[in-house]
mmCIF file of C-alpha atoms and ligand atoms in Angstrom:
data_model
loop_
_atom_site.group_PDB
_atom_site.id
_atom_site.type_symbol
_atom_site.label_atom_id
_atom_site.label_comp_id
_atom_site.label_asym_id
_atom_site.label_seq_id
_atom_site.Cartn_x
_atom_site.Cartn_y
_atom_site.Cartn_z
ATOM 1 C CA MET A 108 -276.908 0.685 109.884
ATOM 2 C CA VAL A 109 -274.329 3.455 109.519
ATOM 3 C CA ASN A 110 -274.520 5.985 112.355
ATOM 4 C CA LEU A 111 -274.876 9.596 111.199
ATOM 5 C CA SER A 112 -275.777 11.013 114.622
ATOM 6 C CA GLY A 113 -274.362 14.494 115.042
ATOM 7 C CA LYS A 114 -274.009 15.018 111.281
ATOM 8 C CA LYS A 115 -275.797 17.742 109.348
ATOM 9 C CA GLY A 116 -276.722 17.197 105.705
ATOM 10 C CA LEU A 117 -278.168 19.315 102.915
ATOM 11 C CA ILE A 118 -280.220 17.385 100.339
ATOM 12 C CA LEU A 119 -281.159 18.741 96.907
ATOM 13 C CA GLY A 120 -283.259 16.782 94.413
ATOM 14 C CA ILE A 121 -286.445 15.623 96.117
ATOM 15 C CA ALA A 122 -289.422 15.857 93.761
ATOM 16 C CA ASN A 123 -291.603 13.108 95.241
ATOM 17 C CA LYS A 124 -291.452 9.832 97.161
ATOM 18 C CA ASP A 125 -289.852 8.056 94.174
ATOM 19 C CA SER A 126 -286.861 10.419 93.984
ATOM 20 C CA LEU A 127 -283.458 8.899 94.660
ATOM 21 C CA ALA A 128 -282.793 11.942 96.848
ATOM 22 C CA TRP A 129 -285.864 11.097 98.935
ATOM 23 C CA GLY A 130 -284.712 7.507 99.512
ATOM 24 C CA ILE A 131 -281.345 8.882 100.576
ATOM 25 C CA ALA A 132 -282.851 11.581 102.827
ATOM 26 C CA GLU A 133 -285.145 9.101 104.532
ATOM 27 C CA LYS A 134 -282.322 6.679 105.278
ATOM 28 C CA ALA A 135 -279.948 9.447 106.393
ATOM 29 C CA ALA A 136 -282.606 10.669 108.828
ATOM 30 C CA GLN A 137 -283.112 7.111 110.125
ATOM 31 C CA ALA A 138 -279.349 6.947 110.664
ATOM 32 C CA GLY A 139 -279.551 9.994 112.913
ATOM 33 C CA ALA A 140 -278.540 12.858 110.578
ATOM 34 C CA GLU A 141 -280.093 16.284 110.902
ATOM 35 C CA LEU A 142 -281.219 17.490 107.465
ATOM 36 C CA ILE A 143 -282.178 20.527 105.451
ATOM 37 C CA VAL A 144 -283.902 19.752 102.147
ATOM 38 C CA THR A 145 -284.803 21.884 99.146
ATOM 39 C CA TYR A 146 -287.524 22.001 96.519
ATOM 40 C CA GLN A 147 -287.270 23.339 92.992
ATOM 41 C CA ASN A 148 -290.562 25.245 92.683
ATOM 42 C CA ASP A 149 -293.988 25.774 94.257
ATOM 43 C CA VAL A 150 -295.556 22.773 92.517
ATOM 44 C CA LEU A 151 -292.953 20.450 94.025
ATOM 45 C CA LYS A 152 -293.039 22.287 97.365
ATOM 46 C CA LYS A 153 -296.470 20.761 98.003
ATOM 47 C CA ARG A 154 -294.977 17.284 97.661
ATOM 48 C CA VAL A 155 -291.690 17.945 99.441
ATOM 49 C CA LEU A 156 -293.091 19.630 102.581
ATOM 50 C CA PRO A 157 -295.083 16.610 103.831
ATOM 51 C CA LEU A 158 -292.209 14.247 103.025
ATOM 52 C CA ALA A 159 -289.765 16.455 104.923
ATOM 53 C CA SER A 160 -292.096 16.722 107.876
ATOM 54 C CA SER A 161 -292.514 12.914 107.965
ATOM 55 C CA ILE A 162 -288.806 12.595 108.817
ATOM 56 C CA GLY A 163 -288.722 15.554 111.189
ATOM 57 C CA VAL A 164 -287.046 18.046 108.844
ATOM 58 C CA GLU A 165 -288.004 21.582 109.858
ATOM 59 C CA ASN A 166 -286.015 23.632 107.390
ATOM 60 C CA VAL A 167 -287.110 23.312 103.773
ATOM 61 C CA PHE A 168 -285.850 25.953 101.351
ATOM 62 C CA PRO A 169 -286.453 26.753 97.679
ATOM 63 C CA CYS A 170 -283.622 26.374 95.184
ATOM 64 C CA ASP A 171 -283.918 26.446 91.427
ATOM 65 C CA VAL A 172 -280.337 25.920 90.304
ATOM 66 C CA SER A 173 -281.081 27.320 86.843
ATOM 67 C CA GLN A 174 -281.676 30.759 88.402
ATOM 68 C CA GLU A 175 -278.572 32.839 88.975
ATOM 69 C CA GLY A 176 -278.103 33.515 92.688
ATOM 70 C CA SER A 177 -280.458 30.742 93.806
ATOM 71 C CA ILE A 178 -277.695 28.549 95.262
ATOM 72 C CA CYS A 179 -276.110 31.580 96.938
ATOM 73 C CA THR A 180 -279.476 32.492 98.510
ATOM 74 C CA LEU A 181 -279.911 28.886 99.649
ATOM 75 C CA PHE A 182 -276.627 28.988 101.543
ATOM 76 C CA GLU A 183 -277.562 32.342 103.102
ATOM 77 C CA GLN A 184 -280.691 30.654 104.452
ATOM 78 C CA VAL A 185 -278.761 27.591 105.581
ATOM 79 C CA GLY A 186 -276.277 29.925 107.300
ATOM 80 C CA LYS A 187 -279.060 31.284 109.504
ATOM 81 C CA VAL A 188 -279.650 27.773 110.853
ATOM 82 C CA TRP A 189 -276.256 26.060 110.743
ATOM 83 C CA SER A 190 -272.637 27.203 110.778
ATOM 84 C CA GLU A 191 -271.352 23.818 109.590
ATOM 85 C CA ILE A 192 -272.492 21.156 107.124
ATOM 86 C CA ASP A 193 -271.119 17.607 107.079
ATOM 87 C CA PHE A 194 -272.541 16.395 103.776
ATOM 88 C CA VAL A 195 -274.385 17.589 100.690
ATOM 89 C CA LEU A 196 -276.337 15.474 98.231
ATOM 90 C CA HIS A 197 -276.782 16.820 94.700
ATOM 91 C CA GLY A 198 -279.635 14.818 93.148
ATOM 92 C CA VAL A 199 -280.524 17.318 90.450
ATOM 93 C CA ALA A 200 -280.727 16.873 86.686
ATOM 94 C CA PHE A 201 -282.841 18.164 83.829
ATOM 95 C CA SER A 202 -283.018 18.112 80.055
ATOM 96 C CA ASP A 203 -285.865 18.903 77.691
ATOM 97 C CA LYS A 204 -287.544 15.529 77.193
ATOM 98 C CA SER A 205 -288.105 16.261 73.522
ATOM 99 C CA GLU A 206 -284.316 15.851 73.169
ATOM 100 C CA LEU A 207 -284.098 12.641 75.224
ATOM 101 C CA LYS A 208 -285.369 10.747 72.226
ATOM 102 C CA GLY A 209 -283.972 10.232 68.759
ATOM 103 C CA LEU A 210 -280.425 11.264 67.956
ATOM 104 C CA TYR A 211 -277.897 13.194 70.046
ATOM 105 C CA VAL A 212 -276.733 14.986 66.920
ATOM 106 C CA ASN A 213 -280.011 16.948 66.937
ATOM 107 C CA THR A 214 -279.351 18.536 70.346
ATOM 108 C CA SER A 215 -280.161 22.256 70.314
ATOM 109 C CA ARG A 216 -277.776 24.905 71.608
ATOM 110 C CA ASN A 217 -280.283 26.082 74.232
ATOM 111 C CA ASN A 218 -281.005 22.648 75.607
ATOM 112 C CA PHE A 219 -277.335 21.710 75.622
ATOM 113 C CA LEU A 220 -276.515 24.771 77.723
ATOM 114 C CA ASN A 221 -279.505 24.335 80.028
ATOM 115 C CA THR A 222 -278.838 20.625 80.564
ATOM 116 C CA LEU A 223 -275.193 21.230 81.412
ATOM 117 C CA LEU A 224 -276.076 24.187 83.651
ATOM 118 C CA ILE A 225 -278.662 22.297 85.720
ATOM 119 C CA SER A 226 -277.179 18.807 85.677
ATOM 120 C CA CYS A 227 -273.474 19.603 85.919
ATOM 121 C CA TYR A 228 -272.501 23.182 86.752
ATOM 122 C CA SER A 229 -274.908 23.299 89.701
ATOM 123 C CA PHE A 230 -272.748 20.719 91.489
ATOM 124 C CA THR A 231 -269.661 22.918 91.123
ATOM 125 C CA GLU A 232 -271.611 25.942 92.351
ATOM 126 C CA LEU A 233 -272.863 23.931 95.331
ATOM 127 C CA ALA A 234 -269.316 22.861 96.141
ATOM 128 C CA PHE A 235 -268.144 26.478 95.942
ATOM 129 C CA HIS A 236 -270.638 27.554 98.610
ATOM 130 C CA ALA A 237 -270.551 24.373 100.698
ATOM 131 C CA GLN A 238 -266.785 24.631 101.257
ATOM 132 C CA ASN A 239 -267.351 27.629 103.552
ATOM 133 C CA PHE A 240 -269.430 25.398 105.817
ATOM 134 C CA MET A 241 -266.898 22.557 105.760
ATOM 135 C CA LYS A 242 -263.616 24.386 106.216
ATOM 136 C CA ASP A 243 -263.040 23.475 109.855
ATOM 137 C CA LYS A 244 -263.664 19.744 109.851
ATOM 138 C CA GLY A 245 -264.044 18.735 106.202
ATOM 139 C CA GLY A 246 -267.117 17.132 104.708
ATOM 140 C CA SER A 247 -268.582 15.004 101.962
ATOM 141 C CA LEU A 248 -270.132 16.116 98.668
ATOM 142 C CA LEU A 249 -272.028 13.501 96.687
ATOM 143 C CA THR A 250 -273.722 13.625 93.282
ATOM 144 C CA LEU A 251 -275.677 11.091 91.228
ATOM 145 C CA SER A 252 -274.542 9.928 87.829
ATOM 146 C CA TYR A 253 -275.391 7.196 85.342
ATOM 147 C CA TYR A 254 -273.522 4.784 83.041
ATOM 148 C CA GLY A 255 -274.641 6.897 80.051
ATOM 149 C CA ALA A 256 -271.661 9.113 80.983
ATOM 150 C CA GLU A 257 -269.307 6.346 79.858
ATOM 151 C CA LYS A 258 -271.151 4.426 77.152
ATOM 152 C CA VAL A 259 -273.836 5.278 74.639
ATOM 153 C CA ILE A 260 -277.314 4.497 75.967
ATOM 154 C CA PRO A 261 -280.187 4.947 73.500
ATOM 155 C CA HIS A 262 -281.954 8.319 73.935
ATOM 156 C CA TYR A 263 -279.821 9.400 76.904
ATOM 157 C CA ASN A 264 -278.158 11.843 74.495
ATOM 158 C CA VAL A 265 -277.164 15.217 75.968
ATOM 159 C CA MET A 266 -277.748 13.913 79.477
ATOM 160 C CA GLY A 267 -274.909 11.442 78.868
ATOM 161 C CA VAL A 268 -272.658 14.327 77.887
ATOM 162 C CA ALA A 269 -273.732 16.236 81.012
ATOM 163 C CA LYS A 270 -273.051 13.205 83.223
ATOM 164 C CA ALA A 271 -269.592 12.803 81.659
ATOM 165 C CA ALA A 272 -268.882 16.443 82.541
ATOM 166 C CA LEU A 273 -270.341 15.885 86.014
ATOM 167 C CA GLU A 274 -268.061 12.896 86.607
ATOM 168 C CA SER A 275 -265.076 14.918 85.467
ATOM 169 C CA SER A 276 -266.161 17.709 87.847
ATOM 170 C CA VAL A 277 -266.109 15.173 90.679
ATOM 171 C CA ARG A 278 -262.421 14.533 89.985
ATOM 172 C CA TYR A 279 -261.472 18.223 89.679
ATOM 173 C CA LEU A 280 -263.444 19.166 92.786
ATOM 174 C CA ALA A 281 -261.919 16.264 94.707
ATOM 175 C CA SER A 282 -258.484 17.576 93.802
ATOM 176 C CA ASP A 283 -259.325 21.205 94.669
ATOM 177 C CA LEU A 284 -261.053 20.492 97.962
ATOM 178 C CA GLY A 285 -259.131 17.455 99.208
ATOM 179 C CA PRO A 286 -256.429 19.578 100.897
ATOM 180 C CA VAL A 287 -259.100 21.056 103.211
ATOM 181 C CA GLY A 288 -260.585 17.644 103.976
ATOM 182 C CA ILE A 289 -263.619 17.820 101.697
ATOM 183 C CA ARG A 290 -264.341 14.581 99.852
ATOM 184 C CA VAL A 291 -266.196 14.600 96.522
ATOM 185 C CA ASN A 292 -267.742 11.469 95.021
ATOM 186 C CA ALA A 293 -270.551 10.232 92.789
ATOM 187 C CA LEU A 294 -272.808 7.217 92.771
ATOM 188 C CA SER A 295 -273.412 5.896 89.277
ATOM 189 C CA CYS A 296 -276.858 4.402 89.787
ATOM 190 C CA GLY A 297 -278.620 1.817 87.667
ATOM 191 C CA PRO A 298 -282.011 2.801 86.241
ATOM 192 C CA VAL A 299 -284.806 3.451 88.753
ATOM 193 C CA ARG A 300 -288.380 4.421 87.863
ATOM 194 C CA THR A 301 -288.531 8.111 88.894
ATOM 195 C CA LEU A 302 -290.141 11.247 87.492
ATOM 196 C CA ALA A 303 -286.986 12.328 85.647
ATOM 197 C CA ALA A 304 -286.076 8.867 84.351
ATOM 198 C CA ALA A 305 -289.364 7.190 83.455
ATOM 199 C CA GLY A 306 -291.063 10.470 82.571
ATOM 200 C CA GLY A 307 -288.154 11.954 80.654
ATOM 201 C CA ILE A 308 -286.117 9.334 78.811
ATOM 202 C CA ASP A 309 -287.676 7.753 75.760
ATOM 203 C CA GLY A 310 -287.589 3.945 75.929
ATOM 204 C CA PHE A 311 -286.850 3.949 79.680
ATOM 205 C CA ASN A 312 -288.722 0.649 80.191
ATOM 206 C CA TYR A 313 -286.437 -1.032 77.661
ATOM 207 C CA ILE A 314 -283.317 0.325 79.391
ATOM 208 C CA LEU A 315 -284.639 -0.846 82.758
ATOM 209 C CA LYS A 316 -285.500 -4.357 81.576
ATOM 210 C CA TRP A 317 -282.254 -4.790 79.649
ATOM 211 C CA THR A 318 -280.279 -3.853 82.746
ATOM 212 C CA GLN A 319 -282.313 -6.129 85.016
ATOM 213 C CA ASP A 320 -281.915 -9.049 82.626
ATOM 214 C CA ASN A 321 -278.195 -8.632 81.984
ATOM 215 C CA ALA A 322 -276.651 -7.242 85.190
ATOM 216 C CA PRO A 323 -274.620 -9.860 87.097
ATOM 217 C CA LEU A 324 -277.067 -9.730 90.010
ATOM 218 C CA ARG A 325 -279.972 -10.176 87.529
ATOM 219 C CA ARG A 326 -281.948 -7.367 89.102
ATOM 220 C CA GLY A 327 -282.289 -3.631 88.936
ATOM 221 C CA ILE A 328 -281.533 -1.346 91.842
ATOM 222 C CA THR A 329 -283.862 0.274 94.354
ATOM 223 C CA GLN A 330 -283.935 3.629 96.103
ATOM 224 C CA GLU A 331 -282.674 1.759 99.145
ATOM 225 C CA ASP A 332 -279.638 0.382 97.278
ATOM 226 C CA ALA A 333 -278.662 3.927 96.309
ATOM 227 C CA ALA A 334 -279.319 5.180 99.843
ATOM 228 C CA ASN A 335 -277.149 2.452 101.397
ATOM 229 C CA SER A 336 -274.182 3.546 99.303
ATOM 230 C CA ALA A 337 -274.896 7.235 99.893
ATOM 231 C CA LEU A 338 -274.760 6.683 103.653
ATOM 232 C CA TYR A 339 -271.323 5.140 103.279
ATOM 233 C CA TYR A 340 -270.130 8.318 101.545
ATOM 234 C CA PHE A 341 -271.756 10.588 104.154
ATOM 235 C CA SER A 342 -270.191 8.636 106.986
ATOM 236 C CA ASP A 343 -266.660 8.330 108.283
ATOM 237 C CA LEU A 344 -266.521 4.797 106.818
ATOM 238 C CA SER A 345 -265.409 6.461 103.560
ATOM 239 C CA SER A 346 -262.949 8.803 105.292
ATOM 240 C CA ALA A 347 -260.147 8.239 102.753
ATOM 241 C CA VAL A 348 -262.332 7.955 99.648
ATOM 242 C CA THR A 349 -262.585 10.880 97.230
ATOM 243 C CA GLY A 350 -262.830 11.432 93.480
ATOM 244 C CA SER A 351 -264.599 8.119 92.972
ATOM 245 C CA ILE A 352 -267.492 7.228 90.684
ATOM 246 C CA HIS A 353 -269.068 4.355 92.572
ATOM 247 C CA PRO A 354 -271.344 2.059 90.530
ATOM 248 C CA VAL A 355 -274.580 1.061 92.279
ATOM 249 C CA ASP A 356 -275.929 -0.899 89.343
ATOM 250 C CA SER A 357 -276.113 -4.591 90.274
ATOM 251 C CA GLY A 358 -272.760 -4.892 88.502
ATOM 252 C CA TYR A 359 -274.026 -3.862 85.062
ATOM 253 C CA HIS A 360 -270.877 -1.794 84.355
ATOM 254 C CA VAL A 361 -268.747 -4.953 83.990
ATOM 255 C CA VAL A 362 -270.962 -6.521 81.333
ATOM 256 C CA GLY A 363 -269.709 -6.677 77.746
ATOM 257 C CA MET A 364 -272.660 -8.329 76.036
ATOM 258 C CA LYS A 365 -276.072 -9.914 76.533
ATOM 259 C CA ALA A 366 -276.120 -12.454 79.344
ATOM 260 C CA VAL A 367 -276.340 -16.193 78.673
ATOM 261 C CA ASP A 368 -277.472 -18.088 81.724
ATOM 262 C CA ALA A 369 -275.342 -21.138 82.357
ATOM 263 C CA PRO A 370 -277.140 -24.419 83.110
ATOM 264 C CA ASP A 371 -277.104 -25.157 86.830
ATOM 265 C CA LEU A 372 -274.614 -28.011 86.383
ATOM 266 C CA GLU A 373 -271.959 -25.598 85.099
ATOM 267 C CA ARG A 374 -272.193 -23.668 88.361
ATOM 268 C CA VAL A 375 -271.206 -26.648 90.468
ATOM 269 C CA VAL A 376 -267.681 -26.206 91.778
ATOM 270 C CA VAL A 377 -265.877 -29.381 92.865
HETATM 271 P P1 NAD B 401 -286.342 12.931 90.161
HETATM 272 O O1 NAD B 401 -287.188 13.486 89.069
HETATM 273 O O2 NAD B 401 -287.047 12.381 91.332
HETATM 274 O O3 NAD B 401 -285.291 14.001 90.661
HETATM 275 C C1 NAD B 401 -284.726 14.984 89.816
HETATM 276 C C2 NAD B 401 -284.661 16.229 90.653
HETATM 277 O O4 NAD B 401 -284.012 17.287 89.935
HETATM 278 C C3 NAD B 401 -286.052 16.752 91.025
HETATM 279 O O5 NAD B 401 -286.162 16.861 92.408
HETATM 280 C C4 NAD B 401 -286.107 18.103 90.376
HETATM 281 O O6 NAD B 401 -286.853 19.045 91.133
HETATM 282 C C5 NAD B 401 -284.626 18.462 90.350
HETATM 283 N N1 NAD B 401 -284.366 19.559 89.431
HETATM 284 C C6 NAD B 401 -284.513 19.577 88.074
HETATM 285 N N2 NAD B 401 -284.253 20.826 87.624
HETATM 286 C C7 NAD B 401 -283.930 21.570 88.716
HETATM 287 C C8 NAD B 401 -283.582 22.930 88.899
HETATM 288 N N3 NAD B 401 -283.536 23.792 87.874
HETATM 289 N N4 NAD B 401 -283.314 23.371 90.146
HETATM 290 C C9 NAD B 401 -283.384 22.533 91.203
HETATM 291 N N5 NAD B 401 -283.724 21.233 91.093
HETATM 292 C C10 NAD B 401 -283.995 20.779 89.858
HETATM 293 O O7 NAD B 401 -285.432 11.823 89.470
HETATM 294 P P2 NAD B 401 -284.201 10.974 90.022
HETATM 295 O O8 NAD B 401 -284.096 9.846 89.083
HETATM 296 O O9 NAD B 401 -284.314 10.737 91.464
HETATM 297 O O10 NAD B 401 -282.972 11.931 89.727
HETATM 298 C C11 NAD B 401 -282.035 12.320 90.711
HETATM 299 C C12 NAD B 401 -280.630 12.229 90.152
HETATM 300 O O11 NAD B 401 -280.302 10.856 89.977
HETATM 301 C C13 NAD B 401 -280.438 12.892 88.798
HETATM 302 O O12 NAD B 401 -279.171 13.496 88.741
HETATM 303 C C14 NAD B 401 -280.475 11.706 87.855
HETATM 304 O O13 NAD B 401 -279.812 11.958 86.642
HETATM 305 C C15 NAD B 401 -279.744 10.710 88.697
HETATM 306 N N6 NAD B 401 -279.877 9.312 88.272
HETATM 307 C C16 NAD B 401 -281.113 8.768 88.139
HETATM 308 C C17 NAD B 401 -281.230 7.453 87.703
HETATM 309 C C18 NAD B 401 -282.587 6.828 87.497
HETATM 310 O O14 NAD B 401 -282.689 5.849 86.758
HETATM 311 N N7 NAD B 401 -283.639 7.317 88.128
HETATM 312 C C19 NAD B 401 -280.084 6.682 87.440
HETATM 313 C C20 NAD B 401 -278.833 7.269 87.613
HETATM 314 C C21 NAD B 401 -278.741 8.591 88.033
#
């Protein structure tokens, strides 16, 4: 297990126990990190508070990234507790589910702007504020993306466009903040059954099964798979890694077409 003792991390994106951000928070706490976590609204607060308390997190703050000033207020609150942050996880995304079905061409102006604001710009705004807490010894900023940024995935629509912009932001932020020792990376995770994914994307079960059946490892990914890679980025093991989009997808990103399983005999190497 990676050792994060002595590190302080801010985690955004926990909605419930299925959230990728929760899997990452839990494992970071097990690895010795001290955490602050956020919740989006009062409904989710009721779920996030007991989870946070189960891993010994005392400071839990509200942050709705769609509200102007919310990220700034969050960092004011964090500043009352910590003067430095070692890592930040951005596990936040949203789009109107009525537009995560059918055709991308039907995307409305309002939902386009809202999706990009919440799912992409919020990471840049986080980086802007986090840099003040990382200026002395650097730090690590991590966001969560998906293959729909690179290739067309049915019904992923405007979220794919937002993830493409998010991945580009990772590169620009890495370039801006690298000179002061701040690393910026993304995990591109395979599909996992969460509130946002299973509840939001039409045909999610099909996407999940297709990936499980055709990824080189012939399985999907788990919260723990994502958390394992996140810990690498939070730790000094990735000290010279920045600007990367790291696939955690059982290898699905290398696949060009539907898998054909070879008979066992063809696997024998002599
Ligand atoms: P989730 O529903 O558990 O988490 C999404 C989080 O976004 C929630 O905690 C929600 O409160 C937060 N959020 C939405 N709007 C917000 C706002 N205005 N202000 C603050 N927070 C807001 O789902 P998840 O799948 O764990 O999603 C986490 C991240 O992982 C997202 O960026 C998602 O796109 C990404 N991702 C998920 C999958 C997957 O299959 N589950 C795959 C690749 C990437």
